[in-house]
């Protein structure tokens, strides 16, 4: 038999940490706890990564609604009036039988009015039971009506909650895309927050984050390629092979020597292009090759301004 200490809420599904098994319904959970479903104390169940439903973890609104609805529907069990109708029929048969229960001796010595009074007294003794049964039947019918109304309300609320959940998941996907641009892994608290927001399990959240991270990396690579292409295409008008001895004044004599003789980009060149996110090294190498091949006469600021306009 499970205890509350064994239980954990993982994205709206309750798991037994000792066995690793989940409970598909509140009834299954209640059976393992040895109590009725309406006796479950949900506040004692610890949420995954949190300190219970009253701690830093936000209760899942969909799960809370479903749990409350399940308890409400359970209260309507046994609403059929079949047993009461059978009881009513039995009472009516009994009342009919009472009407004919006059002995031969009573028929000889009693007048018709006296016999009718006896029969009436026997029948009236069953009247309270008959009226009580009729009242119970009416109560059942009223409860059945309320049950159908509850079902209708539940369907409307389920639709509204599903719309909210869809919006929450769309928001979560947008948040994952923004978060993936940072380039580092998500923290356990971030994963847990998205589990509570969307109803997904942690593996699903991580899968969406991995996809968003791959897209972010592809976007960064594409941006690097655009920048490299922009530098090559836009800088060409400034390349002056014949002016290697009269380079821009911002270049030192040492930098001029680097341009003439170094096959790999030196640090000062990498620093000049550090106005944007770090460049992939192979792209930096290609950029350096172009820069060395024709050397630029315009200033770095002028070239960067052209590139910025090109990328808009």
Short mmCIF file of N, CA and C in Angstrom, two decimals, residues 45-162:
data_model
loop_
_atom_site.label_atom_id
_atom_site.label_comp_id
_atom_site.label_asym_id
_atom_site.label_seq_id
_atom_site.Cartn_x
_atom_site.Cartn_y
_atom_site.Cartn_z
N UNK A 45 0.82 15.63 -2.00
CA UNK A 45 1.58 14.97 -3.06
C UNK A 45 2.63 15.93 -3.59
N UNK A 46 3.88 15.55 -3.48
CA UNK A 46 5.00 16.41 -3.89
C UNK A 46 5.09 16.47 -5.41
N UNK A 47 5.24 17.68 -5.95
CA UNK A 47 5.42 17.85 -7.39
C UNK A 47 6.87 17.59 -7.76
N UNK A 48 7.10 17.07 -8.96
CA UNK A 48 8.46 16.78 -9.42
C UNK A 48 9.29 18.04 -9.41
N UNK A 49 10.44 18.01 -8.72
CA UNK A 49 11.33 19.16 -8.65
C UNK A 49 10.89 20.22 -7.68
N UNK A 50 9.80 19.97 -6.91
CA UNK A 50 9.31 20.97 -5.98
C UNK A 50 9.13 20.41 -4.59
N UNK A 51 8.45 21.19 -3.73
CA UNK A 51 8.22 20.79 -2.35
C UNK A 51 6.73 20.64 -2.08
N UNK A 52 6.01 20.07 -3.04
CA UNK A 52 4.57 19.91 -2.84
C UNK A 52 3.82 20.98 -3.60
N UNK A 53 2.51 20.79 -3.70
CA UNK A 53 1.70 21.70 -4.49
C UNK A 53 1.61 23.10 -3.89
N UNK A 54 2.05 23.27 -2.65
CA UNK A 54 1.98 24.60 -2.05
C UNK A 54 3.32 25.29 -2.09
N UNK A 55 4.35 24.68 -2.71
CA UNK A 55 5.67 25.26 -2.77
C UNK A 55 5.85 26.09 -4.01
N UNK A 56 7.08 26.06 -4.57
CA UNK A 56 7.38 26.90 -5.72
C UNK A 56 6.75 26.40 -6.99
N UNK A 57 6.25 25.14 -6.98
CA UNK A 57 5.66 24.57 -8.18
C UNK A 57 4.20 24.99 -8.28
N UNK A 58 3.79 25.46 -9.43
CA UNK A 58 2.42 25.89 -9.65
C UNK A 58 1.55 24.69 -9.98
N UNK A 59 0.39 24.57 -9.32
CA UNK A 59 -0.50 23.46 -9.58
C UNK A 59 -1.00 23.53 -11.02
N UNK A 60 -1.09 22.38 -11.66
CA UNK A 60 -1.56 22.32 -13.04
C UNK A 60 -3.06 22.59 -13.05
N UNK A 61 -3.53 23.67 -13.71
CA UNK A 61 -4.95 24.01 -13.66
C UNK A 61 -5.83 22.96 -14.33
N UNK A 62 -5.33 22.33 -15.41
CA UNK A 62 -6.11 21.30 -16.09
C UNK A 62 -6.32 20.11 -15.17
N UNK A 63 -5.24 19.68 -14.49
CA UNK A 63 -5.34 18.55 -13.57
C UNK A 63 -6.29 18.87 -12.42
N UNK A 64 -6.18 20.08 -11.89
CA UNK A 64 -7.06 20.49 -10.78
C UNK A 64 -8.52 20.44 -11.21
N UNK A 65 -8.80 20.94 -12.42
CA UNK A 65 -10.17 20.92 -12.92
C UNK A 65 -10.67 19.49 -13.10
N UNK A 66 -9.85 18.64 -13.73
CA UNK A 66 -10.26 17.26 -13.96
C UNK A 66 -10.50 16.52 -12.65
N UNK A 67 -9.66 16.78 -11.66
CA UNK A 67 -9.83 16.13 -10.36
C UNK A 67 -11.14 16.55 -9.71
N UNK A 68 -11.42 17.86 -9.75
CA UNK A 68 -12.66 18.36 -9.16
C UNK A 68 -13.88 17.81 -9.90
N UNK A 69 -13.80 17.75 -11.23
CA UNK A 69 -14.91 17.23 -12.02
C UNK A 69 -15.13 15.75 -11.73
N UNK A 70 -14.03 14.99 -11.60
CA UNK A 70 -14.15 13.57 -11.31
C UNK A 70 -14.87 13.36 -9.98
N UNK A 71 -14.51 14.16 -8.97
CA UNK A 71 -15.18 14.04 -7.69
C UNK A 71 -16.66 14.38 -7.78
N UNK A 72 -16.99 15.39 -8.58
CA UNK A 72 -18.39 15.78 -8.75
C UNK A 72 -19.18 14.68 -9.43
N UNK A 73 -18.63 14.11 -10.49
CA UNK A 73 -19.33 13.05 -11.21
C UNK A 73 -19.51 11.82 -10.34
N UNK A 74 -18.50 11.54 -9.50
CA UNK A 74 -18.61 10.39 -8.61
C UNK A 74 -19.80 10.54 -7.66
N UNK A 75 -20.09 11.78 -7.27
CA UNK A 75 -21.18 12.01 -6.34
C UNK A 75 -22.54 11.70 -6.96
N UNK A 76 -22.59 11.60 -8.29
CA UNK A 76 -23.85 11.31 -8.97
C UNK A 76 -24.03 9.82 -9.26
N UNK A 77 -23.12 8.99 -8.79
CA UNK A 77 -23.26 7.56 -9.03
C UNK A 77 -24.53 7.03 -8.36
N UNK A 78 -25.19 6.07 -9.02
CA UNK A 78 -26.39 5.47 -8.45
C UNK A 78 -27.63 6.33 -8.56
N UNK A 79 -27.64 7.23 -9.55
CA UNK A 79 -28.79 8.13 -9.68
C UNK A 79 -29.98 7.49 -10.38
N UNK A 80 -29.86 6.28 -10.91
CA UNK A 80 -30.97 5.66 -11.62
C UNK A 80 -32.17 5.48 -10.68
N UNK A 81 -33.36 5.66 -11.21
CA UNK A 81 -34.59 5.54 -10.41
C UNK A 81 -35.19 4.15 -10.51
N UNK A 82 -34.51 3.22 -11.15
CA UNK A 82 -35.08 1.89 -11.38
C UNK A 82 -35.46 1.21 -10.07
N UNK A 83 -34.57 1.29 -9.06
CA UNK A 83 -34.87 0.61 -7.80
C UNK A 83 -36.06 1.24 -7.10
N UNK A 84 -36.18 2.57 -7.20
CA UNK A 84 -37.31 3.24 -6.56
C UNK A 84 -38.62 2.94 -7.27
N UNK A 85 -38.57 2.84 -8.58
CA UNK A 85 -39.79 2.51 -9.33
C UNK A 85 -40.26 1.10 -8.99
N UNK A 86 -39.30 0.17 -8.83
CA UNK A 86 -39.67 -1.19 -8.41
C UNK A 86 -40.32 -1.17 -7.03
N UNK A 87 -39.75 -0.36 -6.13
CA UNK A 87 -40.32 -0.28 -4.78
C UNK A 87 -41.73 0.31 -4.84
N UNK A 88 -41.92 1.32 -5.68
CA UNK A 88 -43.25 1.93 -5.81
C UNK A 88 -44.26 0.91 -6.32
N UNK A 89 -43.86 0.12 -7.32
CA UNK A 89 -44.76 -0.90 -7.87
C UNK A 89 -45.12 -1.94 -6.81
N UNK A 90 -44.13 -2.32 -6.00
CA UNK A 90 -44.39 -3.31 -4.95
C UNK A 90 -45.38 -2.76 -3.92
N UNK A 91 -45.24 -1.48 -3.57
CA UNK A 91 -46.16 -0.87 -2.60
C UNK A 91 -47.57 -0.82 -3.17
N UNK A 92 -47.70 -0.47 -4.45
CA UNK A 92 -49.02 -0.40 -5.08
C UNK A 92 -49.68 -1.77 -5.12
N UNK A 93 -48.89 -2.81 -5.43
CA UNK A 93 -49.44 -4.17 -5.42
C UNK A 93 -49.91 -4.56 -4.03
N UNK A 94 -49.11 -4.16 -3.04
CA UNK A 94 -49.45 -4.48 -1.66
C UNK A 94 -50.72 -3.76 -1.24
N UNK A 95 -50.85 -2.51 -1.68
CA UNK A 95 -52.06 -1.75 -1.37
C UNK A 95 -53.28 -2.37 -2.03
N UNK A 96 -53.12 -2.84 -3.25
CA UNK A 96 -54.23 -3.49 -3.95
C UNK A 96 -54.65 -4.76 -3.23
N UNK A 97 -53.64 -5.50 -2.76
CA UNK A 97 -53.94 -6.74 -2.04
C UNK A 97 -54.67 -6.44 -0.74
N UNK A 98 -54.29 -5.36 -0.07
CA UNK A 98 -54.93 -5.00 1.19
C UNK A 98 -56.42 -4.70 1.01
N UNK A 99 -56.75 -4.19 -0.18
CA UNK A 99 -58.14 -3.82 -0.43
C UNK A 99 -59.07 -5.03 -0.41
N UNK A 100 -58.54 -6.20 -0.69
CA UNK A 100 -59.38 -7.41 -0.74
C UNK A 100 -59.22 -8.30 0.49
N UNK A 101 -58.47 -7.85 1.48
CA UNK A 101 -58.21 -8.67 2.67
C UNK A 101 -59.33 -8.51 3.71
N UNK A 102 -60.54 -8.98 3.37
CA UNK A 102 -61.67 -9.03 4.30
C UNK A 102 -62.07 -10.50 4.45
N UNK A 103 -62.14 -10.96 5.68
CA UNK A 103 -62.44 -12.39 5.92
C UNK A 103 -63.92 -12.67 5.61
N UNK A 104 -64.23 -13.92 5.29
CA UNK A 104 -65.65 -14.29 5.06
C UNK A 104 -66.55 -13.92 6.24
N UNK A 105 -66.05 -14.11 7.46
CA UNK A 105 -66.84 -13.78 8.65
C UNK A 105 -67.16 -12.29 8.69
N UNK A 106 -66.11 -11.44 8.33
CA UNK A 106 -66.32 -9.99 8.32
C UNK A 106 -67.33 -9.59 7.24
N UNK A 107 -67.29 -10.31 6.12
CA UNK A 107 -68.24 -10.01 5.06
C UNK A 107 -69.69 -10.31 5.48
N UNK A 108 -69.87 -11.36 6.36
CA UNK A 108 -71.22 -11.72 6.79
C UNK A 108 -71.77 -10.75 7.82
N UNK A 109 -70.91 -10.29 8.72
CA UNK A 109 -71.41 -9.52 9.86
C UNK A 109 -71.24 -8.02 9.69
N UNK A 110 -70.39 -7.58 8.78
CA UNK A 110 -70.13 -6.15 8.63
C UNK A 110 -70.89 -5.59 7.43
N UNK A 111 -71.31 -4.36 7.60
CA UNK A 111 -71.98 -3.69 6.50
C UNK A 111 -70.96 -3.30 5.43
N UNK A 112 -71.39 -3.01 4.19
CA UNK A 112 -70.45 -2.58 3.14
C UNK A 112 -69.62 -1.37 3.55
N UNK A 113 -70.25 -0.43 4.26
CA UNK A 113 -69.49 0.77 4.66
C UNK A 113 -68.41 0.42 5.67
N UNK A 114 -68.72 -0.53 6.57
CA UNK A 114 -67.72 -0.95 7.55
C UNK A 114 -66.56 -1.68 6.86
N UNK A 115 -66.95 -2.55 5.89
CA UNK A 115 -65.89 -3.26 5.15
C UNK A 115 -65.00 -2.28 4.39
N UNK A 116 -65.61 -1.24 3.81
CA UNK A 116 -64.82 -0.24 3.06
C UNK A 116 -63.88 0.52 3.99
N UNK A 117 -64.36 0.79 5.21
CA UNK A 117 -63.52 1.50 6.17
C UNK A 117 -62.31 0.66 6.56
N UNK A 118 -62.56 -0.66 6.71
CA UNK A 118 -61.43 -1.54 7.07
C UNK A 118 -60.41 -1.56 5.94
N UNK A 119 -60.95 -1.73 4.72
CA UNK A 119 -60.01 -1.75 3.58
C UNK A 119 -59.25 -0.42 3.49
N UNK A 120 -59.97 0.69 3.66
CA UNK A 120 -59.31 2.00 3.59
C UNK A 120 -58.24 2.16 4.64
N UNK A 121 -58.49 1.65 5.83
CA UNK A 121 -57.49 1.76 6.89
C UNK A 121 -56.25 0.95 6.58
N UNK A 122 -56.45 -0.23 6.00
CA UNK A 122 -55.29 -1.06 5.66
C UNK A 122 -54.45 -0.40 4.56
N UNK A 123 -55.15 0.19 3.60
CA UNK A 123 -54.43 0.83 2.49
C UNK A 123 -53.74 2.11 2.95
N UNK A 124 -54.42 2.90 3.78
CA UNK A 124 -53.84 4.17 4.21
C UNK A 124 -52.58 3.97 5.04
N UNK A 125 -52.45 2.81 5.65
CA UNK A 125 -51.24 2.54 6.42
C UNK A 125 -50.00 2.51 5.53
N UNK A 126 -50.18 2.21 4.25
CA UNK A 126 -49.06 2.17 3.30
C UNK A 126 -48.85 3.51 2.61
N UNK A 127 -49.76 4.46 2.79
CA UNK A 127 -49.67 5.73 2.08
C UNK A 127 -48.38 6.50 2.38
N UNK A 128 -47.95 6.59 3.65
CA UNK A 128 -46.70 7.32 3.91
C UNK A 128 -45.50 6.74 3.18
N UNK A 129 -45.44 5.41 3.14
CA UNK A 129 -44.31 4.77 2.44
C UNK A 129 -44.37 5.07 0.95
N UNK A 130 -45.60 5.06 0.39
CA UNK A 130 -45.76 5.35 -1.03
C UNK A 130 -45.35 6.80 -1.32
N UNK A 131 -45.78 7.74 -0.48
CA UNK A 131 -45.44 9.14 -0.69
C UNK A 131 -43.93 9.38 -0.56
N UNK A 132 -43.33 8.70 0.40
CA UNK A 132 -41.88 8.85 0.57
C UNK A 132 -41.13 8.35 -0.66
N UNK A 133 -41.60 7.24 -1.21
CA UNK A 133 -40.96 6.70 -2.42
C UNK A 133 -41.14 7.64 -3.60
N UNK A 134 -42.35 8.21 -3.73
CA UNK A 134 -42.57 9.18 -4.80
C UNK A 134 -41.63 10.38 -4.65
N UNK A 135 -41.45 10.83 -3.40
CA UNK A 135 -40.55 11.96 -3.16
C UNK A 135 -39.11 11.63 -3.53
N UNK A 136 -38.69 10.40 -3.23
CA UNK A 136 -37.33 9.99 -3.58
C UNK A 136 -37.14 9.93 -5.09
N UNK A 137 -38.18 9.48 -5.79
CA UNK A 137 -38.11 9.43 -7.26
C UNK A 137 -37.96 10.84 -7.82
N UNK A 138 -38.73 11.79 -7.28
CA UNK A 138 -38.62 13.17 -7.74
C UNK A 138 -37.23 13.74 -7.44
N UNK A 139 -36.69 13.40 -6.26
CA UNK A 139 -35.34 13.87 -5.92
C UNK A 139 -34.31 13.32 -6.89
N UNK A 140 -34.47 12.04 -7.23
CA UNK A 140 -33.53 11.42 -8.18
C UNK A 140 -33.61 12.11 -9.54
N UNK A 141 -34.83 12.39 -9.98
CA UNK A 141 -34.99 13.04 -11.28
C UNK A 141 -34.35 14.43 -11.28
N UNK A 142 -34.50 15.15 -10.16
CA UNK A 142 -33.89 16.47 -10.05
C UNK A 142 -32.37 16.36 -10.06
N UNK A 143 -31.84 15.34 -9.37
CA UNK A 143 -30.39 15.12 -9.35
C UNK A 143 -29.88 14.75 -10.73
N UNK A 144 -30.67 13.94 -11.46
CA UNK A 144 -30.28 13.58 -12.83
C UNK A 144 -30.23 14.83 -13.71
N UNK A 145 -31.20 15.72 -13.51
CA UNK A 145 -31.20 16.97 -14.27
C UNK A 145 -29.95 17.79 -13.96
N UNK A 146 -29.60 17.88 -12.67
CA UNK A 146 -28.40 18.62 -12.30
C UNK A 146 -27.15 17.95 -12.87
N UNK A 147 -27.16 16.63 -12.92
CA UNK A 147 -26.03 15.90 -13.49
C UNK A 147 -25.82 16.27 -14.95
N UNK A 148 -26.92 16.29 -15.72
CA UNK A 148 -26.81 16.65 -17.14
C UNK A 148 -26.35 18.09 -17.29
N UNK A 149 -26.81 18.97 -16.41
CA UNK A 149 -26.34 20.36 -16.46
C UNK A 149 -24.86 20.44 -16.15
N UNK A 150 -24.41 19.64 -15.19
CA UNK A 150 -22.98 19.62 -14.84
C UNK A 150 -22.14 19.14 -16.01
N UNK A 151 -22.63 18.12 -16.72
CA UNK A 151 -21.91 17.62 -17.89
C UNK A 151 -21.79 18.72 -18.94
N UNK A 152 -22.89 19.47 -19.16
CA UNK A 152 -22.84 20.55 -20.14
C UNK A 152 -21.86 21.63 -19.75
N UNK A 153 -21.87 22.01 -18.46
CA UNK A 153 -20.92 23.02 -17.98
C UNK A 153 -19.49 22.52 -18.11
N UNK A 154 -19.30 21.23 -17.77
CA UNK A 154 -17.96 20.65 -17.85
C UNK A 154 -17.43 20.66 -19.28
N UNK A 155 -18.32 20.36 -20.24
CA UNK A 155 -17.90 20.37 -21.64
C UNK A 155 -17.49 21.78 -22.07
N UNK A 156 -18.27 22.78 -21.67
CA UNK A 156 -17.92 24.17 -22.01
C UNK A 156 -16.59 24.57 -21.37
N UNK A 157 -16.42 24.22 -20.09
CA UNK A 157 -15.19 24.59 -19.41
C UNK A 157 -13.99 23.85 -19.98
N UNK A 158 -14.21 22.60 -20.38
CA UNK A 158 -13.11 21.83 -20.98
C UNK A 158 -12.65 22.49 -22.28
N UNK A 159 -13.63 22.98 -23.06
CA UNK A 159 -13.27 23.66 -24.30
C UNK A 159 -12.49 24.94 -23.99
N UNK A 160 -12.95 25.70 -22.99
CA UNK A 160 -12.25 26.93 -22.64
C UNK A 160 -10.85 26.63 -22.11
N UNK A 161 -10.74 25.60 -21.28
CA UNK A 161 -9.43 25.24 -20.73
C UNK A 161 -8.49 24.75 -21.82
N UNK A 162 -9.04 24.03 -22.79
CA UNK A 162 -8.21 23.55 -23.89
C UNK A 162 -7.70 24.73 -24.71
#
